[in-house]
Amino acid sequence: MWPQINRVASIFFIHSLARAGIPPYLGALMSSIIHLDQLEKVYRSAEEPVYAVRSVTLDIQQGEFVAIMGTSGSGKSTLMNILGCLDRPTGGSYQLDGVEVSSLSRNQLSDLRNRKIGFIFQNFNLLSRTTALENVELPMLYRRSAMSRREQRDKAMKMLDLVGIGKRAYHTPNQLSGGQQQRVAIARALINDPVLLLADESTGNLDTRTSIEILGIFQRLNDAGITIVMVTHENDVAQYARRIIVMRDGRIRSDTPVTQRLNAEEELKNLPAVDAA
Amino acid sequence: MRFFTTLFTAFRALRRNKMRSLLTALGIIIGVAAVIAMVGIGNGAKKQVEDQVASMGDNVIMVFSGSSSRGGMHGGSGSAGTLTIDDANAIAREVPTVEAVTPEVEGSTRISYGNQNWSTRLNGVSADYFKVRSWTFSQGTPFEERDVSAVAKVALIGRTVSTQLFGSDEEALGKTVRIKHVPFTIIGVLGPKGASFFGRDQDDTIVIPYTSAMKRLLGIKTIPRITLSVERGKSLAPVQQQITELLLQRHNIANERDADFSVRTQEEMARMATATSSIMTTLLGFVASISLIVGGIGIMNIMLVSVTERTREIGIRLAIGARGSDILLQFLIEAITLSLLGGMIGVALAFGVAELVREFTEMPVLITAGPVMYSFGFSAAVGILFGFYPARKAASVDPIEALRYE
């Protein structure tokens, strides 16, 4: 049931299911979204080959919320780029939602990113001087779907409402706060109903309260069945995920479930109510 | 991405940098305006010549008396005096489709009226002359065949002469002027024709019957030139050939190479005159085209800067699923839009320049569809050509690098 919902049903349906309290970990019983087998990334342009990622084998199932941790140079960014189909591995195999990525062309990678992956970046990466609504519409414009402009606009609007920023649809990024910009970025990431949400240090530029709010959105989306992979170097942030993978020197050092998971809603209540975000 | 959306995106990117877009397009604007204006001026000059040919009549053939070459001395055309009135009559009589024939004798003369006098060109012609040369009449009527046979002392004057001697065409009518002490009555004033393609003021003339000119004033028996017109719609070449044959026979000349006369159509003479201005037009257009290319290089330069500046934007677009071709198209359309907009403004500017030139100079400017379309198409081609390299550079950006770009 979950895979169909994830792909076909509108985000509202997912949302209502989440509110109905259907257990999301059922997704774990389903197919793997990410399957890495002996994945390797070597840069050979230098005099000595640099191993960014060495022989990583990993499975991430439908509905998981994974935090990838590691110091800089641990290979987590490279792994992230490969998971996001921005880069191709030099060895091993990577299957995203059943598609072997390592042999795809540049254009095929573009299409894959467009349809299957939603990116959320540390610095939001919204198009400046372009309204929130248009930023959210952008992935649909590259989708080559038969959707009319009107339908696209409606869908983008609904998506902005979902992340709680519908009222600011016609604001440009420089008129929005960091938290608001990140919400727009989340709406953009979700617009093409991706199978995987990739968050790269997505709370790195935000204050504590806003960070928790964004993590709360992630948790809600994950509860609704969306698979999330989040790269972070902050242990606090990682505690909101369900599973933590720690990388070092291009290898997976540990892969553990989160035992004492933080809940964003509760954490927000515990925050001293100094200034409302 | 849909083409229309890409177009819209490109438009918006250009609108955001209005000043830069305008300055970038300036090269194309000036280039297009230059091409159109230059070719316009060249064509204007050509048209002027053609109009003058038309004012002479495009169905006109001239027979010139052969050049004299006695003792190695070469005179000009007509100097030998090999043509006679009989030749003119024979042509009128024997060559079909010839509409009107006039002998023409010429000389410069001084005419006086009261205490005024004026140096002008004297033309001795038959009554058919006015038909051959399509003269109109500002005042009065032309002389007739019986004035010619009567060796009448009647004259028609051009606009320049009437202005110089009488002040106006109306004043001139009926007055008597003296040409070499011989009194001539002015029976008409010719309508203005302007300068000929040889630069001569056609209105600075006095026209009298050729008989009067030959017997009373010039004292000559031969005529330097016969001018004739062919019926409308009939081709000139066979007539030209028949005249040649007729005159060869009349002059007892066996070989055409030895002919003591030459037969020229107005068109042949005009072609010689327009050849120069055609070369000038081509040259001007060519030089102006170079400025279009320079304009294109300007666009390429700015597009390259723009691609670097917007590396992050490209990275974002690639990350959310734009293909390289989408990015390529976006930047290519931007460049083409720039050059086309420049082209449009350039066309408008060219019309403005043409107006100014007409306003402040005597030069005629003729803007035709040809150069407008050529320069417009050229500017589009320049946009594609010089937009392609920056666009390809944009499309080949590595998304990871681009997203990291500050």
XYZ file of C-alpha atoms in Angstrom:
683
model
C 0.000 0.000 0.000
C 2.708 2.479 0.917
C 4.686 2.548 -2.303
C 1.619 3.448 -4.301
C 0.710 6.169 -1.889
C 4.167 7.577 -1.971
C 4.116 7.874 -5.712
C 0.594 8.411 -6.742
C -1.463 9.868 -3.948
C -1.452 13.552 -3.327
C 0.487 14.841 -0.412
C -2.807 15.574 1.269
C -3.741 11.981 1.270
C -0.415 11.115 2.843
C -0.941 13.832 5.317
C -4.347 12.610 6.321
C -3.006 9.088 6.688
C -0.357 10.410 9.011
C -2.983 12.121 11.055
C -4.991 8.919 11.085
C -1.997 7.359 12.827
C -1.112 4.600 10.405
C 2.283 3.290 11.507
C 4.915 4.426 9.007
C 7.508 1.785 9.896
C 5.350 -0.599 7.909
C 7.290 0.922 5.028
C 10.393 -0.798 6.311
C 8.920 -4.072 5.277
C 8.756 -2.905 1.690
C 11.353 -2.568 -1.078
C 14.616 -0.752 -0.573
C 14.780 2.761 -1.955
C 18.550 2.870 -1.844
C 20.721 -0.144 -2.451
C 24.485 0.369 -2.453
C 26.779 -2.524 -3.212
C 30.550 -2.100 -2.846
C 30.158 1.526 -3.878
C 33.401 3.294 -4.628
C 34.375 6.801 -5.646
C 37.978 7.418 -6.581
C 39.369 10.704 -7.885
C 42.215 9.919 -10.211
C 42.948 13.379 -11.457
C 45.533 13.895 -8.707
C 48.908 12.222 -8.812
C 47.787 9.687 -6.271
C 44.241 8.365 -6.486
C 42.045 9.752 -3.721
C 39.496 7.357 -2.299
C 36.496 9.462 -1.264
C 34.194 6.503 -0.770
C 35.510 2.941 -0.349
C 33.412 -0.111 -0.715
C 30.214 1.084 0.909
C 27.369 -1.389 1.062
C 24.115 -0.045 2.358
C 20.366 -0.521 2.157
C 17.808 2.125 2.968
C 14.204 1.000 2.953
C 11.053 2.763 2.061
C 9.931 5.024 4.898
C 13.262 5.268 6.702
C 14.696 8.468 8.175
C 18.468 8.167 8.080
C 21.062 10.608 9.329
C 24.525 10.330 7.785
C 27.185 11.753 10.063
C 30.888 12.264 9.798
C 33.620 14.840 9.965
C 34.659 16.746 6.885
C 36.690 14.480 4.664
C 34.800 11.438 5.856
C 33.260 11.004 2.429
C 29.739 11.846 3.494
C 29.400 14.697 1.011
C 30.635 12.527 -1.835
C 28.234 9.805 -0.800
C 25.469 12.390 -0.638
C 26.271 13.604 -4.169
C 26.156 10.059 -5.448
C 22.911 9.302 -3.615
C 21.522 12.497 -5.136
C 22.518 11.391 -8.646
C 24.656 14.503 -9.013
C 27.729 12.318 -9.282
C 28.414 8.836 -10.531
C 30.329 6.210 -8.582
C 33.560 4.892 -10.062
C 32.921 1.394 -8.800
C 30.232 -0.806 -7.344
C 26.547 -0.410 -7.863
C 23.888 2.032 -6.783
C 20.230 1.247 -7.262
C 17.741 4.000 -6.582
C 14.176 2.745 -6.408
C 15.215 -0.226 -8.511
C 17.100 1.803 -11.156
C 20.825 1.194 -11.616
C 22.291 4.692 -11.491
C 25.994 4.111 -12.093
C 25.616 3.620 -15.833
C 23.162 6.410 -16.610
C 23.889 9.349 -18.896
C 23.900 12.972 -17.812
C 20.389 13.549 -19.119
C 19.083 10.361 -17.532
C 20.563 11.488 -14.220
C 18.789 14.833 -14.632
C 15.465 13.100 -15.178
C 16.082 10.813 -12.233
C 16.818 13.779 -9.964
C 13.724 15.482 -11.247
C 11.359 12.600 -10.623
C 12.757 10.648 -7.737
C 14.760 13.012 -5.554
C 13.971 16.151 -3.613
C 16.968 18.212 -2.497
C 17.112 20.397 0.573
C 20.344 22.334 0.950
C 22.073 24.132 3.783
C 21.870 27.498 2.007
C 18.345 26.840 0.654
C 19.426 27.365 -2.963
C 16.288 29.107 -4.082
C 16.389 31.170 -7.237
C 16.753 34.770 -6.160
C 14.326 37.408 -7.418
C 11.874 34.626 -8.140
C 8.760 34.194 -6.018
C 8.345 31.291 -3.612
C 5.564 29.937 -5.793
C 7.693 29.994 -8.942
C 10.572 28.364 -7.093
C 8.264 25.536 -6.101
C 6.919 25.225 -9.650
C 10.376 24.949 -11.185
C 10.856 21.156 -10.888
C 7.489 20.644 -12.599
C 8.586 22.821 -15.500
C 11.491 20.459 -16.123
C 9.302 17.400 -15.747
C 7.822 17.367 -19.270
C 4.493 16.304 -17.862
C 1.144 16.938 -19.426
C 0.058 19.002 -16.456
C -1.398 22.362 -17.397
C 0.114 25.574 -16.051
C -2.977 26.060 -13.932
C -2.716 22.594 -12.373
C 0.966 23.172 -11.717
C 0.260 26.463 -9.993
C -2.471 24.898 -7.849
C -0.219 22.046 -6.856
C 2.628 24.402 -5.948
C 0.241 26.500 -3.906
C -1.020 23.452 -2.008
C 2.536 22.382 -1.354
C 3.370 25.795 0.107
C 0.290 25.557 2.321
C 1.472 22.157 3.471
C 4.780 23.528 4.736
C 2.888 26.404 6.322
C 4.001 29.232 4.085
C 1.114 29.619 1.646
C 0.617 33.240 2.647
C 4.089 34.110 1.426
C 3.733 32.529 -1.998
C 4.451 35.766 -3.829
C 7.431 36.786 -1.727
C 10.919 36.483 -3.154
C 13.639 34.719 -1.124
C 15.202 37.972 0.081
C 11.857 38.889 1.631
C 11.790 35.638 3.588
C 13.577 34.522 6.746
C 15.933 31.539 6.687
C 13.294 29.236 8.129
C 10.736 30.412 5.619
C 13.184 29.939 2.758
C 13.907 26.409 3.915
C 10.178 25.699 3.985
C 9.923 26.890 0.391
C 12.857 24.610 -0.445
C 11.044 21.679 1.184
C 7.906 22.441 -0.813
C 10.045 22.511 -3.962
C 11.681 19.202 -3.021
C 8.282 17.562 -2.576
C 6.530 18.946 -5.647
C 7.321 16.052 -8.011
C 6.399 13.381 -5.409
C 9.955 12.075 -4.996
C 10.796 8.675 -3.522
C 13.662 10.182 -1.581
C 14.218 13.444 0.232
C 17.894 14.368 0.534
C 18.721 16.987 3.145
C 22.276 18.299 3.173
C 23.010 20.105 6.444
C 19.609 21.625 5.966
C 19.487 23.154 9.448
C 23.079 24.371 9.368
C 22.140 27.998 8.706
C 19.179 28.166 11.071
C 18.760 29.036 14.748
C 17.765 26.381 17.245
C 14.024 26.962 17.206
C 13.786 27.164 13.421
C 15.994 24.100 13.100
C 13.654 22.108 15.274
C 10.663 23.370 13.304
C 12.254 22.194 10.067
C 13.159 18.852 11.659
C 9.529 18.679 12.793
C 8.428 19.001 9.176
C 10.850 16.195 8.271
C 9.420 14.007 11.008
C 5.873 14.682 9.869
C 6.759 13.881 6.269
C 8.564 10.753 7.370
C 5.566 9.742 9.455
C 3.578 10.076 6.246
C 5.888 7.553 4.617
C 8.486 9.675 2.849
C 12.029 8.332 2.900
C 14.523 10.902 4.150
C 18.303 10.842 4.126
C 19.862 13.703 6.026
C 23.532 14.608 6.155
C 24.607 16.432 9.277
C 27.573 16.792 11.510
C 25.508 17.737 14.546
C 24.681 14.882 16.862
C 21.623 16.757 18.223
C 20.128 17.003 14.787
C 20.826 13.362 14.018
C 18.777 12.323 17.041
C 15.588 13.280 15.216
C 16.218 10.542 12.642
C 15.486 6.858 13.141
C 18.857 5.529 12.073
C 22.338 7.006 12.209
C 25.161 6.089 9.865
C 28.580 7.402 10.815
C 31.245 7.642 8.168
C 34.979 7.976 8.454
C 37.670 7.842 5.768
C 35.197 6.856 3.131
C 33.814 3.861 5.009
C 30.769 3.275 7.152
C 32.041 3.185 10.721
C 28.766 2.506 12.464
C 25.141 2.011 11.496
C 22.775 2.112 14.457
C 19.115 2.754 15.077
C 18.281 5.803 17.204
C 17.262 4.596 20.617
C 16.281 7.814 22.304
C 14.683 9.590 19.399
C 13.869 13.280 19.809
C 10.412 14.477 18.886
C 10.344 17.959 17.359
C 6.932 18.847 18.702
C 7.944 18.060 22.282
C 11.314 19.767 21.928
C 9.588 22.928 20.741
C 7.410 22.916 23.840
C 10.480 22.542 26.026
C 12.194 25.521 24.420
C 12.057 28.663 26.520
C 9.433 30.831 24.870
C 11.580 33.925 24.451
C 10.836 34.991 20.953
C 8.387 33.408 18.614
C 10.036 32.418 15.377
C 11.066 22.450 -20.046
C 8.488 23.813 -22.371
C 9.746 26.206 -24.987
C 7.367 28.943 -23.948
C 8.457 28.725 -20.331
C 12.087 28.869 -21.366
C 11.317 31.924 -23.449
C 9.616 33.531 -20.493
C 12.554 32.718 -18.222
C 14.953 34.263 -20.710
C 12.841 37.395 -21.015
C 12.756 37.799 -17.288
C 16.500 37.380 -16.933
C 16.969 40.145 -19.508
C 14.443 42.417 -17.851
C 16.247 42.121 -14.562
C 19.344 43.687 -16.047
C 17.730 46.289 -18.260
C 20.753 48.522 -18.557
C 23.129 45.681 -19.249
C 20.770 44.133 -21.762
C 20.438 47.419 -23.587
C 24.183 48.011 -23.675
C 24.755 44.450 -24.852
C 22.240 44.849 -27.618
C 23.701 48.227 -28.566
C 26.275 46.625 -30.847
C 23.523 44.858 -32.752
C 21.318 47.950 -32.694
C 24.017 50.069 -34.268
C 25.003 47.298 -36.663
C 21.492 46.748 -37.947
C 20.776 50.456 -38.147
C 24.050 50.978 -40.005
C 23.382 48.224 -42.538
C 19.871 49.440 -43.271
C 20.774 53.128 -43.371
C 23.895 52.608 -45.498
C 22.195 50.338 -47.994
C 19.244 52.725 -47.891
C 21.446 55.645 -48.863
C 23.120 53.601 -51.574
C 19.794 52.417 -52.932
C 18.468 55.946 -52.735
C 21.249 57.118 -55.016
C 20.580 54.241 -57.380
C 16.872 54.912 -57.352
C 17.532 58.536 -58.160
C 19.462 57.501 -61.226
C 16.755 55.067 -62.227
C 14.119 57.727 -61.770
C 16.074 60.001 -64.056
C 16.253 57.248 -66.611
C 12.516 56.848 -66.277
C 12.116 60.601 -66.665
C 13.916 60.295 -69.967
C 11.698 57.430 -70.895
C 12.690 53.800 -70.459
C 11.724 53.082 -74.076
C 14.259 55.476 -75.486
C 17.039 54.603 -77.912
C 19.780 57.010 -78.866
C 21.795 56.886 -82.074
C 25.098 58.691 -81.821
C 27.134 59.900 -84.681
C 30.450 58.060 -84.846
C 33.602 59.530 -83.449
C 35.958 61.131 -85.884
C 39.375 59.570 -86.036
C 41.074 61.374 -88.836
C 44.828 61.399 -88.607
C 44.826 59.653 -85.251
C 42.792 62.393 -83.590
C 39.802 61.056 -81.719
C 36.848 63.298 -81.171
C 33.957 62.511 -78.894
C 30.811 60.715 -79.912
C 28.916 62.734 -82.480
C 31.924 64.769 -83.501
C 32.196 63.141 -86.880
C 28.779 64.276 -88.046
C 27.885 61.106 -89.875
C 24.177 61.252 -89.229
C 21.772 63.283 -91.283
C 18.180 64.366 -91.129
C 17.510 61.770 -93.825
C 18.783 59.057 -91.497
C 16.306 60.213 -88.888
C 13.486 60.215 -91.404
C 14.482 56.772 -92.660
C 14.356 55.339 -89.151
C 10.905 56.865 -88.585
C 9.738 55.478 -91.908
C 11.262 52.017 -92.023
C 11.698 50.652 -88.493
C 8.488 49.217 -87.089
C 7.327 49.873 -83.502
C 9.240 53.155 -83.485
C 6.851 55.661 -82.022
C 8.600 58.990 -82.344
C 11.937 60.149 -83.728
C 13.774 63.381 -83.240
C 17.114 64.591 -84.479
C 18.980 66.454 -81.813
C 21.480 69.220 -82.369
C 23.128 70.905 -79.441
C 25.180 73.895 -78.610
C 25.787 76.251 -75.774
C 24.476 79.673 -76.211
C 23.763 82.936 -74.495
C 20.212 84.194 -74.521
C 19.175 87.676 -73.559
C 15.971 89.347 -72.508
C 16.050 93.081 -71.902
C 19.178 93.721 -69.898
C 19.264 90.144 -68.565
C 21.212 87.329 -70.134
C 21.844 83.692 -69.376
C 24.155 81.017 -70.707
C 22.384 77.799 -71.405
C 22.228 74.735 -73.591
C 20.523 75.039 -76.913
C 18.573 72.040 -78.171
C 17.378 71.812 -81.730
C 14.775 69.095 -82.053
C 11.670 68.031 -83.922
C 8.110 68.214 -82.586
C 8.377 64.530 -81.645
C 11.080 65.371 -79.109
C 8.613 66.182 -76.357
C 6.961 62.810 -76.821
C 10.265 60.933 -76.876
C 11.515 62.547 -73.691
C 8.112 62.636 -71.971
C 8.347 66.338 -71.234
C 5.446 67.978 -69.485
C 4.585 71.634 -69.878
C 4.366 74.089 -67.056
C 3.105 76.827 -69.403
C 2.098 76.982 -73.060
C 2.323 74.253 -75.686
C 5.113 72.609 -77.705
C 5.880 73.682 -81.249
C 4.495 71.583 -84.060
C 5.783 69.948 -87.225
C 4.873 72.973 -89.324
C 6.967 75.218 -87.066
C 9.837 72.883 -87.897
C 9.242 73.025 -91.643
C 8.749 76.808 -91.438
C 12.062 77.217 -89.623
C 10.006 79.153 -87.092
C 11.543 81.408 -84.475
C 9.749 79.823 -81.548
C 11.288 78.436 -78.365
C 10.486 76.530 -75.200
C 12.566 77.130 -72.117
C 13.300 75.062 -69.025
C 12.382 75.963 -65.469
C 15.893 77.187 -64.642
C 15.984 79.574 -67.586
C 12.530 80.968 -66.868
C 13.449 81.549 -63.254
C 16.709 83.253 -64.176
C 15.363 85.534 -66.875
C 11.742 86.136 -65.900
C 11.365 85.073 -62.296
C 8.425 82.810 -63.025
C 7.029 80.501 -65.719
C 3.926 82.698 -66.210
C 6.026 85.803 -66.883
C 8.058 84.017 -69.561
C 5.157 83.032 -71.792
C 4.866 85.119 -74.954
C 8.068 87.071 -74.346
C 10.705 87.411 -77.008
C 14.298 86.520 -76.225
C 17.338 86.936 -78.401
C 19.653 84.088 -79.240
C 22.716 85.398 -81.057
C 20.623 88.481 -82.005
C 17.899 86.317 -83.511
C 14.578 86.963 -81.790
C 12.652 83.871 -80.635
C 9.187 83.920 -79.123
C 8.673 81.794 -76.040
C 5.608 79.654 -76.619
C 5.970 77.412 -73.591
C 7.847 76.506 -70.436
C 8.854 72.877 -69.822
C 7.897 71.077 -66.612
C 10.838 70.571 -64.240
C 12.901 67.358 -64.583
C 15.845 67.917 -62.240
C 19.383 66.714 -62.755
C 20.222 63.997 -65.251
C 22.240 60.983 -64.184
C 25.263 62.657 -65.635
C 24.678 65.480 -63.183
C 23.463 68.009 -65.737
C 20.550 70.289 -64.906
C 17.974 69.199 -67.477
C 15.906 72.292 -66.794
C 18.709 74.622 -67.852
C 17.855 74.506 -71.548
C 16.168 76.241 -74.430
C 14.462 74.055 -77.035
C 13.831 75.245 -80.583
C 13.029 73.503 -83.925
C 16.142 71.761 -85.267
C 15.724 73.489 -88.579
C 15.961 76.874 -86.894
C 18.956 75.732 -84.872
C 20.842 74.308 -87.853
C 20.105 77.089 -90.332
C 19.749 80.246 -88.246
C 22.155 79.611 -85.355
C 24.627 76.758 -85.752
C 25.092 76.567 -89.513
C 25.583 72.774 -89.669
C 24.282 70.097 -92.043
C 24.786 66.916 -90.037
C 23.343 65.940 -86.704
C 25.261 64.448 -83.800
C 22.364 62.452 -82.345
C 19.012 60.933 -83.158
C 16.748 60.091 -80.236
C 13.721 57.878 -80.656
C 11.132 56.139 -78.562
C 9.705 52.676 -79.056
C 6.058 51.784 -78.474
C 5.305 50.866 -74.848
C 5.713 47.211 -74.011
C 7.834 46.454 -77.103
C 11.322 45.177 -76.506
C 14.181 47.416 -77.472
C 16.748 44.875 -78.639
C 15.214 44.051 -82.054
C 14.614 47.739 -82.747
C 18.216 48.442 -81.853
C 19.277 45.718 -84.288
C 17.032 46.978 -87.113
C 18.296 50.539 -86.728
C 21.865 49.313 -86.856
C 21.186 47.320 -90.033
C 19.301 50.194 -91.645
C 22.050 52.715 -90.961
C 24.814 50.330 -92.034
C 23.025 49.917 -95.327
C 22.407 53.658 -95.736
C 26.052 54.441 -94.960
C 27.317 51.605 -97.211
C 29.211 49.873 -94.454
C 29.563 46.103 -94.667
C 30.987 45.262 -91.266
C 29.287 46.303 -88.055
C 32.703 46.851 -86.475
C 33.368 49.705 -88.875
C 30.091 51.473 -88.083
C 30.341 55.260 -88.004
C 27.546 55.476 -85.432
C 26.434 53.740 -82.267
C 22.998 52.742 -81.081
C 22.429 52.796 -77.313
C 19.376 52.223 -75.213
C 18.686 54.437 -72.252
C 18.988 51.352 -70.098
C 22.525 50.652 -71.264
C 23.536 54.166 -70.416
C 21.780 54.029 -67.048
C 23.463 50.752 -66.259
C 26.833 52.381 -66.610
C 25.737 55.174 -64.314
C 24.248 52.863 -61.661
C 27.151 50.429 -61.681
C 29.191 52.738 -59.460
C 26.466 53.301 -56.941
C 25.793 49.554 -56.810
C 29.404 48.908 -55.899
C 29.204 51.631 -53.252
C 26.031 50.118 -51.803
C 27.563 46.681 -51.576
C 30.673 48.099 -49.954
C 28.724 50.142 -47.404
C 26.551 47.137 -46.582
C 29.620 44.981 -46.153
C 31.327 47.405 -43.785
C 28.122 47.759 -41.785
C 27.826 43.965 -41.622
C 31.175 43.856 -39.898
C 29.747 46.041 -37.152
C 26.969 43.465 -36.793
C 29.560 40.771 -36.217
C 31.308 42.984 -33.676
C 27.919 43.422 -31.997
C 27.571 39.651 -31.882
C 30.937 39.325 -30.183
C 29.690 41.842 -27.614
C 26.728 39.601 -26.912
C 28.971 36.574 -26.565
C 31.167 38.448 -24.125
C 28.298 39.477 -21.872
C 26.678 36.052 -22.082
C 29.944 34.480 -20.936
C 30.041 36.843 -17.956
C 26.400 36.094 -17.278
C 26.990 32.339 -17.305
C 29.779 32.665 -14.759
C 27.705 35.002 -12.644
C 24.760 32.656 -12.627
C 26.701 29.454 -12.039
C 24.767 28.810 -8.846
C 21.444 29.305 -10.592
C 22.551 26.787 -13.207
C 23.546 24.405 -10.395
C 20.137 24.735 -8.761
C 18.343 24.138 -12.026
C 20.478 21.081 -12.771
C 19.955 19.706 -9.248
C 16.182 19.845 -9.501
C 16.258 18.034 -12.812
C 17.019 20.428 -15.664
C 18.822 18.692 -18.502
C 21.887 20.198 -20.084
C 19.741 20.935 -23.128
C 17.279 22.925 -20.988
C 20.094 25.129 -19.747
C 21.535 25.415 -23.238
C 18.189 26.498 -24.622
C 17.656 29.004 -21.825
C 20.912 30.813 -22.480
C 20.652 30.474 -26.235
C 17.198 32.019 -26.196
C 18.535 34.820 -24.027
C 21.238 35.565 -26.578
C 18.858 35.317 -29.521
C 16.313 37.502 -27.758
C 19.017 40.070 -27.127
C 20.084 40.132 -30.740
C 16.540 40.097 -32.096
C 15.496 42.901 -29.774
C 18.629 44.737 -30.850
C 17.637 44.031 -34.441
C 14.156 45.458 -33.935
C 15.420 48.578 -32.220
C 18.054 48.846 -34.940
C 15.400 48.740 -37.666
C 13.453 51.472 -35.881
C 16.640 53.487 -35.478
C 17.446 53.069 -39.164
C 14.084 54.572 -40.110
C 14.808 57.448 -37.733
C 18.234 57.997 -39.282
C 16.699 57.887 -42.754
C 14.221 60.597 -41.743
C 17.048 62.744 -40.377
C 19.139 62.301 -43.511
C 16.157 63.272 -45.667
C 15.492 66.230 -43.415
C 18.979 67.679 -43.329
C 20.613 66.614 -46.579
C 19.732 66.346 -50.241
C 20.525 62.635 -50.194
C 17.606 60.396 -50.993
C 17.325 57.354 -48.688
C 15.452 54.336 -49.887
C 14.752 51.651 -47.291
C 13.547 48.459 -48.894
C 12.434 45.170 -47.361
C 15.626 43.445 -48.536
C 18.221 45.002 -46.229
C 15.743 45.125 -43.337
C 15.163 41.402 -43.623
C 18.813 40.705 -44.301
C 20.083 42.581 -41.258
C 17.303 41.251 -39.067
C 18.035 37.697 -40.136
C 21.731 38.372 -39.793
C 21.261 39.611 -36.223
C 19.285 36.467 -35.381
C 22.038 34.359 -36.897
C 24.611 36.338 -34.922
C 22.590 35.629 -31.760
C 22.590 31.899 -32.428
C 26.219 31.825 -33.510
C 27.645 33.869 -30.664
C 25.104 32.701 -28.094
C 25.898 29.075 -28.664
C 29.330 28.970 -27.089
C 28.303 30.600 -23.782
C 25.116 28.510 -23.712
C 27.088 25.321 -24.217
C 29.441 26.382 -21.477
C 26.442 26.881 -19.193
C 25.006 23.501 -20.110
C 28.223 21.661 -19.365
C 28.560 23.075 -15.864
C 29.114 20.394 -13.211
C 26.143 20.619 -10.834
C 28.231 19.794 -7.748
C 30.747 22.535 -8.498
C 27.961 24.938 -9.403
C 26.070 24.408 -6.164
C 29.238 25.075 -4.222
C 29.954 28.242 -6.262
C 29.775 31.476 -4.304
